[in-house]
């Protein structure tokens, strides 16, 4: 399975992946998912959000609900091979292992591929799961645009899907008794091959617009300039200081400049802040501090600053019952929190949800250098099979 998706959406120069929602690469990954379902005789259902669900057993046929595993197949710009696909590939491999063990689940077993988890194209993460869980309305989703100005509904239509059908899907989520997402660890906190998630830090994305005045780089005296790049640069430094002082994280990883000419003072610099912290109050304080710094730097440079929140995901504390049961099934696997967002976090408000992590020896993620040892991935599959067996076959 790993080698059959290795080349899909891969940049030949960097070796990173560009599997963005509704692009050719994304559609090829979805086709791959359908093929894996067909070859195992699983029933494939694509929901109104185009999340893909494969079922072994009838999801309507169990009072306790099905046990679902899976993850996502899209990527960040120049993403690694493991963030997302490891959870989906491991789901199919764990199902194969259960069959090899001769175990037939007493509860239906599902494998899911959630669409648009990374939000790389339309700016909002976990669109597929947020829509299903009713955390994102159809109107809000319809207003999302990519970098070229193409709206999410038009992109869906071009890929042959009906954007008017999207919206909350409580009946489908009600069929799930437990959701377990396996994921590569995205830091270096996990020392054993497999661990269990305890919590996801609250996090969000904010857009900072710095409006200045375009002018000639060769003729405009420094004292006459209203240069938004200076206000932006000061804000980036202030973000680092805020995060460091409060034990949080703050990153400006995406920036757009207009007119983006080497010999012109910019008229607009737009920077996107991603900020995360262990608790809600710290995150609010960090972002408020960065906003204050942006306004102050803007005032110094004669630049107008506007800040808009693009997403905000509250803290997730995974249900202790399921989490502890899974850690027990794995002989006392370590518990660890993460600063990374996941569909499992979104779903945790509606469904008992847990996560397994596979060790990441370098801690690198959202980069072509992301890596996990094959032995650890195999240990992850075996752990996932044990968990599915414990939850669905007893
Ligand atoms: C998703 O990977 C996120 O944490 O942004
Ligand atoms: Mn990711
Ligand atoms: Mn992921």
Tab-separated table of C-alpha atoms and ligand atoms in Angstrom:
chain	number	residue	atom	x	y	z
A	1	UNK	CA	0.000	0.000	0.000
A	2	UNK	CA	2.780	2.407	0.970
A	3	UNK	CA	4.559	2.143	-2.359
A	4	UNK	CA	1.318	2.423	-4.357
A	5	UNK	CA	0.686	5.958	-3.029
A	6	UNK	CA	4.325	7.070	-2.754
A	7	UNK	CA	4.346	9.020	-6.018
A	8	UNK	CA	0.874	10.576	-5.843
A	9	UNK	CA	1.107	14.355	-5.497
A	10	UNK	CA	4.840	14.238	-4.808
A	11	UNK	CA	6.988	17.196	-5.787
A	12	UNK	CA	9.913	15.768	-7.801
A	13	UNK	CA	12.312	18.413	-6.531
A	14	UNK	CA	11.595	18.578	-2.804
A	15	UNK	CA	10.157	15.064	-2.382
A	16	UNK	CA	7.297	16.651	-0.362
A	17	UNK	CA	3.595	16.105	-0.989
A	18	UNK	CA	1.043	18.561	-2.401
A	19	UNK	CA	-2.195	16.705	-1.964
A	20	UNK	CA	-4.641	19.580	-1.595
A	21	UNK	CA	-8.405	19.199	-1.313
A	22	UNK	CA	-10.194	18.592	-4.639
A	23	UNK	CA	-7.021	18.659	-6.732
A	24	UNK	CA	-5.951	15.888	-9.072
A	25	UNK	CA	-3.645	14.414	-6.392
A	26	UNK	CA	-6.478	14.340	-3.847
A	27	UNK	CA	-8.785	12.617	-6.313
A	28	UNK	CA	-6.138	10.010	-7.053
A	29	UNK	CA	-5.725	9.323	-3.325
A	30	UNK	CA	-9.505	8.919	-3.058
A	31	UNK	CA	-9.452	6.480	-5.971
A	32	UNK	CA	-6.719	4.538	-4.227
A	33	UNK	CA	-8.921	4.381	-1.101
A	34	UNK	CA	-11.858	3.022	-3.149
A	35	UNK	CA	-9.602	0.382	-4.706
A	36	UNK	CA	-8.395	-0.801	-1.287
A	37	UNK	CA	-12.031	-1.113	-0.154
A	38	UNK	CA	-13.033	-3.030	-3.277
A	39	UNK	CA	-10.159	-5.485	-2.999
A	40	UNK	CA	-11.226	-6.292	0.598
A	41	UNK	CA	-14.942	-6.545	-0.169
A	42	UNK	CA	-15.739	-3.529	2.049
A	43	UNK	CA	-18.826	-1.406	1.383
A	44	UNK	CA	-17.734	2.105	0.417
A	45	UNK	CA	-19.963	5.056	1.214
A	46	UNK	CA	-19.064	8.610	0.301
A	47	UNK	CA	-20.996	11.005	2.530
A	48	UNK	CA	-22.368	14.418	1.505
A	49	UNK	CA	-19.046	16.029	2.553
A	50	UNK	CA	-17.253	13.428	0.411
A	51	UNK	CA	-15.604	11.831	3.424
A	52	UNK	CA	-15.067	8.185	2.474
A	53	UNK	CA	-16.331	5.424	4.798
A	54	UNK	CA	-15.602	1.730	4.260
A	55	UNK	CA	-17.549	-0.804	6.302
A	56	UNK	CA	-16.948	-4.406	7.262
A	57	UNK	CA	-20.398	-5.219	8.582
A	58	UNK	CA	-23.577	-3.164	8.511
A	59	UNK	CA	-23.190	0.196	10.288
A	60	UNK	CA	-26.930	0.227	10.991
A	61	UNK	CA	-26.831	-3.258	12.454
A	62	UNK	CA	-25.336	-2.629	15.908
A	63	UNK	CA	-26.946	-1.054	18.939
A	64	UNK	CA	-23.502	-0.225	20.394
A	65	UNK	CA	-22.422	1.446	17.130
A	66	UNK	CA	-19.476	0.654	14.895
A	67	UNK	CA	-15.798	0.939	15.724
A	68	UNK	CA	-14.156	3.281	13.218
A	69	UNK	CA	-10.512	3.981	12.488
A	70	UNK	CA	-8.765	6.037	9.782
A	71	UNK	CA	-7.346	9.505	9.211
A	72	UNK	CA	-6.837	11.773	6.180
A	73	UNK	CA	-5.044	11.579	2.818
A	74	UNK	CA	-4.483	15.276	2.042
A	75	UNK	CA	-1.293	17.144	2.957
A	76	UNK	CA	0.153	20.524	3.860
A	77	UNK	CA	2.282	22.242	1.164
A	78	UNK	CA	5.385	20.075	0.859
A	79	UNK	CA	4.114	17.696	3.522
A	80	UNK	CA	5.619	14.420	4.663
A	81	UNK	CA	4.472	10.953	3.693
A	82	UNK	CA	3.114	9.937	7.113
A	83	UNK	CA	0.862	12.733	8.453
A	84	UNK	CA	-2.541	11.313	7.528
A	85	UNK	CA	-1.752	8.413	5.188
A	86	UNK	CA	-0.109	6.385	7.977
A	87	UNK	CA	-3.474	6.284	9.773
A	88	UNK	CA	-5.375	5.177	6.663
A	89	UNK	CA	-2.825	2.604	5.488
A	90	UNK	CA	-2.558	1.246	9.047
A	91	UNK	CA	-6.349	0.975	9.215
A	92	UNK	CA	-6.456	-1.296	6.149
A	93	UNK	CA	-3.411	-3.244	7.387
A	94	UNK	CA	-4.971	-3.716	10.857
A	95	UNK	CA	-8.149	-5.026	9.266
A	96	UNK	CA	-6.052	-7.475	7.232
A	97	UNK	CA	-4.336	-8.572	10.428
A	98	UNK	CA	-7.661	-9.197	12.170
A	99	UNK	CA	-8.714	-11.360	9.244
A	100	UNK	CA	-5.400	-13.228	9.374
A	101	UNK	CA	-6.025	-13.802	13.075
A	102	UNK	CA	-9.399	-15.253	12.086
A	103	UNK	CA	-11.258	-12.589	14.073
A	104	UNK	CA	-14.650	-11.439	12.808
A	105	UNK	CA	-15.906	-8.320	14.559
A	106	UNK	CA	-19.138	-8.557	16.550
A	107	UNK	CA	-19.616	-4.841	15.865
A	108	UNK	CA	-19.279	-3.266	12.415
A	109	UNK	CA	-15.778	-2.028	11.691
A	110	UNK	CA	-15.301	1.168	9.670
A	111	UNK	CA	-12.359	2.854	7.947
A	112	UNK	CA	-12.640	6.564	7.162
A	113	UNK	CA	-10.778	9.069	5.010
A	114	UNK	CA	-11.751	12.566	6.142
A	115	UNK	CA	-11.496	15.207	3.409
A	116	UNK	CA	-9.497	18.438	3.625
A	117	UNK	CA	-7.947	17.878	7.055
A	118	UNK	CA	-4.959	20.179	6.646
A	119	UNK	CA	-6.839	23.157	5.249
A	120	UNK	CA	-3.874	23.820	2.957
A	121	UNK	CA	-6.023	25.080	0.109
A	122	UNK	CA	-8.975	26.907	1.705
A	123	UNK	CA	-7.326	27.991	4.955
A	124	UNK	CA	-9.524	26.093	7.414
A	125	UNK	CA	-8.387	22.728	8.820
A	126	UNK	CA	-10.613	19.648	9.284
A	127	UNK	CA	-13.335	20.829	6.894
A	128	UNK	CA	-14.729	17.313	6.289
A	129	UNK	CA	-15.054	16.404	9.970
A	130	UNK	CA	-16.147	19.907	11.044
A	131	UNK	CA	-19.006	19.842	8.521
A	132	UNK	CA	-20.094	16.366	9.660
A	133	UNK	CA	-20.001	17.378	13.310
A	134	UNK	CA	-21.935	20.600	12.635
A	135	UNK	CA	-18.988	22.768	13.691
A	136	UNK	CA	-18.894	24.436	10.289
A	137	UNK	CA	-22.069	25.497	8.506
A	138	UNK	CA	-22.703	25.131	4.792
A	139	UNK	CA	-22.734	28.951	4.469
A	140	UNK	CA	-19.336	29.254	6.177
A	141	UNK	CA	-17.871	26.488	4.009
A	142	UNK	CA	-19.286	28.090	0.861
A	143	UNK	CA	-17.482	31.334	1.696
A	144	UNK	CA	-14.037	29.676	1.784
A	145	UNK	CA	-11.690	30.576	-1.101
A	146	UNK	CA	-8.339	29.261	-2.204
A	147	UNK	CA	-5.302	31.397	-3.068
A	148	UNK	CA	-6.575	31.847	-6.640
A	149	UNK	CA	-9.953	33.095	-5.433
A	150	UNK	CA	-11.781	29.888	-6.369
A	151	UNK	CA	-14.487	29.085	-3.832
A	152	UNK	CA	-14.750	25.722	-2.102
A	153	UNK	CA	-18.151	24.968	-3.696
A	154	UNK	CA	-16.775	25.628	-7.205
A	155	UNK	CA	-13.760	23.393	-6.482
A	156	UNK	CA	-16.105	20.642	-5.268
A	157	UNK	CA	-18.278	21.023	-8.363
A	158	UNK	CA	-15.266	20.817	-10.675
A	159	UNK	CA	-14.352	17.541	-8.961
A	160	UNK	CA	-17.878	16.236	-9.623
A	161	UNK	CA	-19.357	16.709	-6.127
A	162	UNK	CA	-22.468	18.567	-5.024
A	163	UNK	CA	-21.533	21.450	-2.708
A	164	UNK	CA	-25.166	22.204	-1.838
A	165	UNK	CA	-25.524	18.845	-0.098
A	166	UNK	CA	-22.905	19.551	2.576
A	167	UNK	CA	-23.931	20.079	6.201
A	168	UNK	CA	-24.215	18.361	9.569
A	169	UNK	CA	-24.484	14.586	9.497
A	170	UNK	CA	-25.553	13.555	13.021
A	171	UNK	CA	-27.185	10.297	11.872
A	172	UNK	CA	-23.890	9.014	10.464
A	173	UNK	CA	-21.918	10.012	13.556
A	174	UNK	CA	-24.566	8.371	15.763
A	175	UNK	CA	-23.645	5.013	14.184
A	176	UNK	CA	-20.109	5.306	15.582
A	177	UNK	CA	-19.559	3.764	19.003
A	178	UNK	CA	-15.831	4.595	19.039
A	179	UNK	CA	-13.384	6.360	16.710
A	180	UNK	CA	-9.645	5.627	16.984
A	181	UNK	CA	-7.239	7.600	14.777
A	182	UNK	CA	-3.667	6.378	14.414
A	183	UNK	CA	-1.177	9.148	13.564
A	184	UNK	CA	2.530	9.721	13.405
A	185	UNK	CA	3.742	11.605	16.499
A	186	UNK	CA	4.673	15.123	15.433
A	187	UNK	CA	7.262	15.852	18.090
A	188	UNK	CA	9.847	13.819	19.957
A	189	UNK	CA	7.832	13.196	23.109
A	190	UNK	CA	7.161	9.506	22.444
A	191	UNK	CA	10.019	7.211	23.423
A	192	UNK	CA	8.305	3.851	22.864
A	193	UNK	CA	7.000	2.705	19.464
A	194	UNK	CA	3.318	3.426	20.248
A	195	UNK	CA	1.527	5.853	22.578
A	196	UNK	CA	-1.995	7.051	23.329
A	197	UNK	CA	-3.241	10.656	23.122
A	198	UNK	CA	-4.331	12.436	26.270
A	199	UNK	CA	-5.223	15.896	24.935
A	200	UNK	CA	-4.931	18.339	22.038
A	201	UNK	CA	-3.875	21.898	22.810
A	202	UNK	CA	-6.314	24.673	21.892
A	203	UNK	CA	-5.191	26.360	18.691
A	204	UNK	CA	-6.248	28.691	15.910
A	205	UNK	CA	-5.394	30.718	12.837
A	206	UNK	CA	-5.533	34.512	12.550
A	207	UNK	CA	-4.995	36.705	9.487
A	208	UNK	CA	-3.079	39.958	10.004
A	209	UNK	CA	-3.460	42.573	7.246
A	210	UNK	CA	-0.983	45.470	7.259
A	211	UNK	CA	-2.106	48.240	4.873
A	212	UNK	CA	0.562	50.751	3.889
A	213	UNK	CA	1.339	52.757	0.786
A	214	UNK	CA	2.988	51.466	-2.374
A	215	UNK	CA	5.801	53.651	-3.643
A	216	UNK	CA	9.125	53.609	-5.465
A	217	UNK	CA	11.946	51.788	-3.639
A	218	UNK	CA	14.563	54.044	-5.220
A	219	UNK	CA	13.037	57.481	-4.749
A	220	UNK	CA	10.943	57.462	-1.571
A	221	UNK	CA	12.812	58.864	1.438
A	222	UNK	CA	12.723	56.554	4.477
A	223	UNK	CA	10.860	59.159	6.537
A	224	UNK	CA	8.154	59.443	3.867
A	225	UNK	CA	7.364	55.740	3.738
A	226	UNK	CA	4.374	53.861	5.131
A	227	UNK	CA	5.919	50.428	4.809
A	228	UNK	CA	3.719	47.535	6.009
A	229	UNK	CA	6.661	45.115	5.817
A	230	UNK	CA	8.260	46.834	8.816
A	231	UNK	CA	5.093	46.537	10.886
A	232	UNK	CA	4.776	42.892	9.844
A	233	UNK	CA	8.403	42.118	10.690
A	234	UNK	CA	8.025	43.730	14.123
A	235	UNK	CA	4.901	41.647	14.706
A	236	UNK	CA	6.683	38.387	13.838
A	237	UNK	CA	9.375	39.183	16.415
A	238	UNK	CA	6.753	40.153	18.987
A	239	UNK	CA	4.912	36.853	18.363
A	240	UNK	CA	8.051	34.900	19.172
A	241	UNK	CA	8.574	36.892	22.378
A	242	UNK	CA	4.926	36.455	23.479
A	243	UNK	CA	5.028	32.708	22.859
A	244	UNK	CA	8.388	32.288	24.587
A	245	UNK	CA	7.354	34.295	27.652
A	246	UNK	CA	4.154	32.285	28.126
A	247	UNK	CA	5.385	28.779	27.207
A	248	UNK	CA	3.181	28.722	24.101
A	249	UNK	CA	3.698	28.541	20.315
A	250	UNK	CA	3.200	31.225	17.660
A	251	UNK	CA	4.145	30.915	14.001
A	252	UNK	CA	3.795	33.139	10.952
A	253	UNK	CA	4.275	30.462	8.262
A	254	UNK	CA	2.416	32.030	5.353
A	255	UNK	CA	2.700	35.526	3.957
A	256	UNK	CA	1.350	37.371	0.917
A	257	UNK	CA	2.712	40.680	-0.301
A	258	UNK	CA	1.173	43.168	-2.737
A	259	UNK	CA	2.254	44.175	-5.290
A	260	UNK	CA	5.206	41.850	-4.534
A	261	UNK	CA	7.731	43.748	-6.612
A	262	UNK	CA	11.376	43.854	-5.669
A	263	UNK	CA	11.636	47.608	-6.347
A	264	UNK	CA	8.334	48.663	-4.752
A	265	UNK	CA	7.412	49.401	-1.153
A	266	UNK	CA	4.468	47.039	-0.519
A	267	UNK	CA	0.926	48.359	-0.266
A	268	UNK	CA	-0.190	45.314	1.725
A	269	UNK	CA	1.448	42.557	3.733
A	270	UNK	CA	-0.841	39.761	4.859
A	271	UNK	CA	0.521	37.264	7.358
A	272	UNK	CA	-1.203	34.245	8.856
A	273	UNK	CA	-0.584	33.466	12.525
A	274	UNK	CA	-0.922	29.924	13.864
A	275	UNK	CA	-0.873	29.913	17.648
A	276	UNK	CA	-1.262	27.090	20.195
A	277	UNK	CA	-0.968	26.738	23.958
A	278	UNK	CA	-1.607	24.173	26.679
A	279	UNK	CA	-4.694	26.012	27.947
A	280	UNK	CA	-7.316	28.454	26.693
A	281	UNK	CA	-6.307	31.428	28.868
A	282	UNK	CA	-2.671	31.259	27.762
A	283	UNK	CA	-3.663	31.071	24.095
A	284	UNK	CA	-6.005	34.064	24.463
A	285	UNK	CA	-3.271	36.062	26.220
A	286	UNK	CA	-0.648	35.227	23.561
A	287	UNK	CA	-2.883	36.226	20.668
A	288	UNK	CA	-4.063	39.411	22.417
A	289	UNK	CA	-0.415	40.328	23.048
A	290	UNK	CA	0.496	39.790	19.398
A	291	UNK	CA	-2.474	41.876	18.251
A	292	UNK	CA	-1.452	44.724	20.565
A	293	UNK	CA	2.103	44.552	19.231
A	294	UNK	CA	0.848	44.612	15.625
A	295	UNK	CA	-1.248	47.726	16.237
A	296	UNK	CA	1.645	49.449	18.016
A	297	UNK	CA	4.109	48.630	15.216
A	298	UNK	CA	1.520	49.737	12.670
A	299	UNK	CA	1.119	53.083	14.423
A	300	UNK	CA	4.888	53.635	14.368
A	301	UNK	CA	4.967	53.040	10.598
A	302	UNK	CA	1.701	54.809	9.643
A	303	UNK	CA	0.246	51.445	8.690
A	304	UNK	CA	-3.331	50.305	9.301
A	305	UNK	CA	-3.652	46.860	10.900
A	306	UNK	CA	-6.695	44.573	10.676
A	307	UNK	CA	-6.846	41.180	12.375
A	308	UNK	CA	-9.425	38.513	11.594
A	309	UNK	CA	-9.771	35.102	13.182
A	310	UNK	CA	-10.011	32.348	10.584
A	311	UNK	CA	-10.425	29.400	12.939
A	312	UNK	CA	-10.328	28.526	16.612
A	313	UNK	CA	-10.321	24.997	17.992
A	314	UNK	CA	-10.895	24.547	21.723
A	315	UNK	CA	-8.838	22.260	23.947
A	316	UNK	CA	-9.641	18.539	23.592
A	317	UNK	CA	-9.328	16.218	26.564
A	318	UNK	CA	-9.904	12.719	25.161
A	319	UNK	CA	-12.565	10.706	27.012
A	320	UNK	CA	-10.732	9.011	29.868
A	321	UNK	CA	-12.775	5.792	29.703
A	322	UNK	CA	-11.837	4.933	26.116
A	323	UNK	CA	-8.310	6.325	26.441
A	324	UNK	CA	-7.564	4.219	29.540
A	325	UNK	CA	-9.174	1.134	28.062
A	326	UNK	CA	-6.978	1.435	24.973
A	327	UNK	CA	-3.817	2.073	27.002
A	328	UNK	CA	-4.745	-1.061	28.979
A	329	UNK	CA	-5.295	-3.125	25.825
A	330	UNK	CA	-1.764	-2.103	24.816
A	331	UNK	CA	-0.226	-3.149	28.114
A	332	UNK	CA	0.013	0.347	29.566
A	333	UNK	CA	1.122	2.456	26.566
A	334	UNK	CA	2.286	5.970	27.542
A	335	UNK	CA	-0.177	8.890	27.411
A	336	UNK	CA	0.873	12.149	25.781
A	337	UNK	CA	-0.684	15.468	24.733
A	338	UNK	CA	-0.068	17.117	21.371
A	339	UNK	CA	-0.090	20.576	19.874
A	340	UNK	CA	-1.226	19.214	16.483
A	341	UNK	CA	-4.870	19.337	15.397
A	342	UNK	CA	-6.737	16.246	14.189
A	343	UNK	CA	-10.161	15.111	12.916
A	344	UNK	CA	-10.238	12.987	16.084
A	345	UNK	CA	-10.254	16.212	18.089
A	346	UNK	CA	-13.193	17.588	16.110
A	347	UNK	CA	-15.129	14.341	16.452
A	348	UNK	CA	-14.463	14.045	20.173
A	349	UNK	CA	-17.352	16.412	20.916
A	350	UNK	CA	-19.853	14.004	19.311
A	351	UNK	CA	-18.298	10.531	19.539
A	352	UNK	CA	-16.078	8.635	22.051
A	353	UNK	CA	-12.702	9.210	20.438
A	354	UNK	CA	-9.090	8.212	21.018
A	355	UNK	CA	-5.756	8.408	19.208
A	356	UNK	CA	-2.707	6.196	18.881
A	357	UNK	CA	0.679	7.706	18.034
A	358	UNK	CA	3.580	6.041	16.273
A	359	UNK	CA	7.034	7.226	17.305
A	360	UNK	CA	8.745	9.912	15.234
A	361	UNK	CA	12.516	9.601	15.773
A	362	UNK	CA	13.365	13.112	14.595
A	363	UNK	CA	10.156	14.860	15.647
A	364	UNK	CA	9.999	16.510	12.200
A	365	UNK	CA	6.541	16.828	10.645
A	366	UNK	CA	4.808	19.036	8.027
A	367	UNK	CA	8.039	18.646	6.071
A	368	UNK	CA	9.364	16.244	3.418
A	369	UNK	CA	11.810	15.018	6.091
A	370	UNK	CA	9.004	13.539	8.221
A	371	UNK	CA	9.913	9.931	9.003
A	372	UNK	CA	8.956	6.855	11.019
A	373	UNK	CA	10.863	3.563	11.193
A	374	UNK	CA	9.193	0.653	9.429
A	375	UNK	CA	9.337	-1.451	12.612
A	376	UNK	CA	7.456	1.257	14.517
A	377	UNK	CA	4.815	1.499	11.767
A	378	UNK	CA	4.363	-2.278	11.931
A	379	UNK	CA	4.090	-2.036	15.738
A	380	UNK	CA	1.433	0.652	15.177
A	381	UNK	CA	-0.581	-1.660	12.907
A	382	UNK	CA	-0.387	-4.465	15.414
A	383	UNK	CA	-1.420	-2.120	18.270
A	384	UNK	CA	-4.324	-0.814	16.195
A	385	UNK	CA	-5.422	-4.377	15.417
A	386	UNK	CA	-5.290	-5.201	19.156
A	387	UNK	CA	-7.394	-2.147	19.936
A	388	UNK	CA	-9.952	-2.919	17.211
A	389	UNK	CA	-10.095	-6.516	18.339
A	390	UNK	CA	-10.582	-5.421	21.960
A	391	UNK	CA	-13.301	-2.948	21.085
A	392	UNK	CA	-15.124	-4.731	18.257
A	393	UNK	CA	-14.570	-8.469	18.642
A	394	UNK	CA	-15.487	-9.045	22.284
B	1	LIG	C1	-2.713	19.897	11.435
B	1	LIG	O1	-1.855	19.062	11.226
B	1	LIG	C2	-2.427	20.984	12.332
B	1	LIG	O2	-2.105	20.722	13.505
B	1	LIG	O3	-2.427	22.130	11.873
B	2	LIG	MN1	-0.896	17.765	9.687
B	3	LIG	MN1	-2.705	14.720	10.302
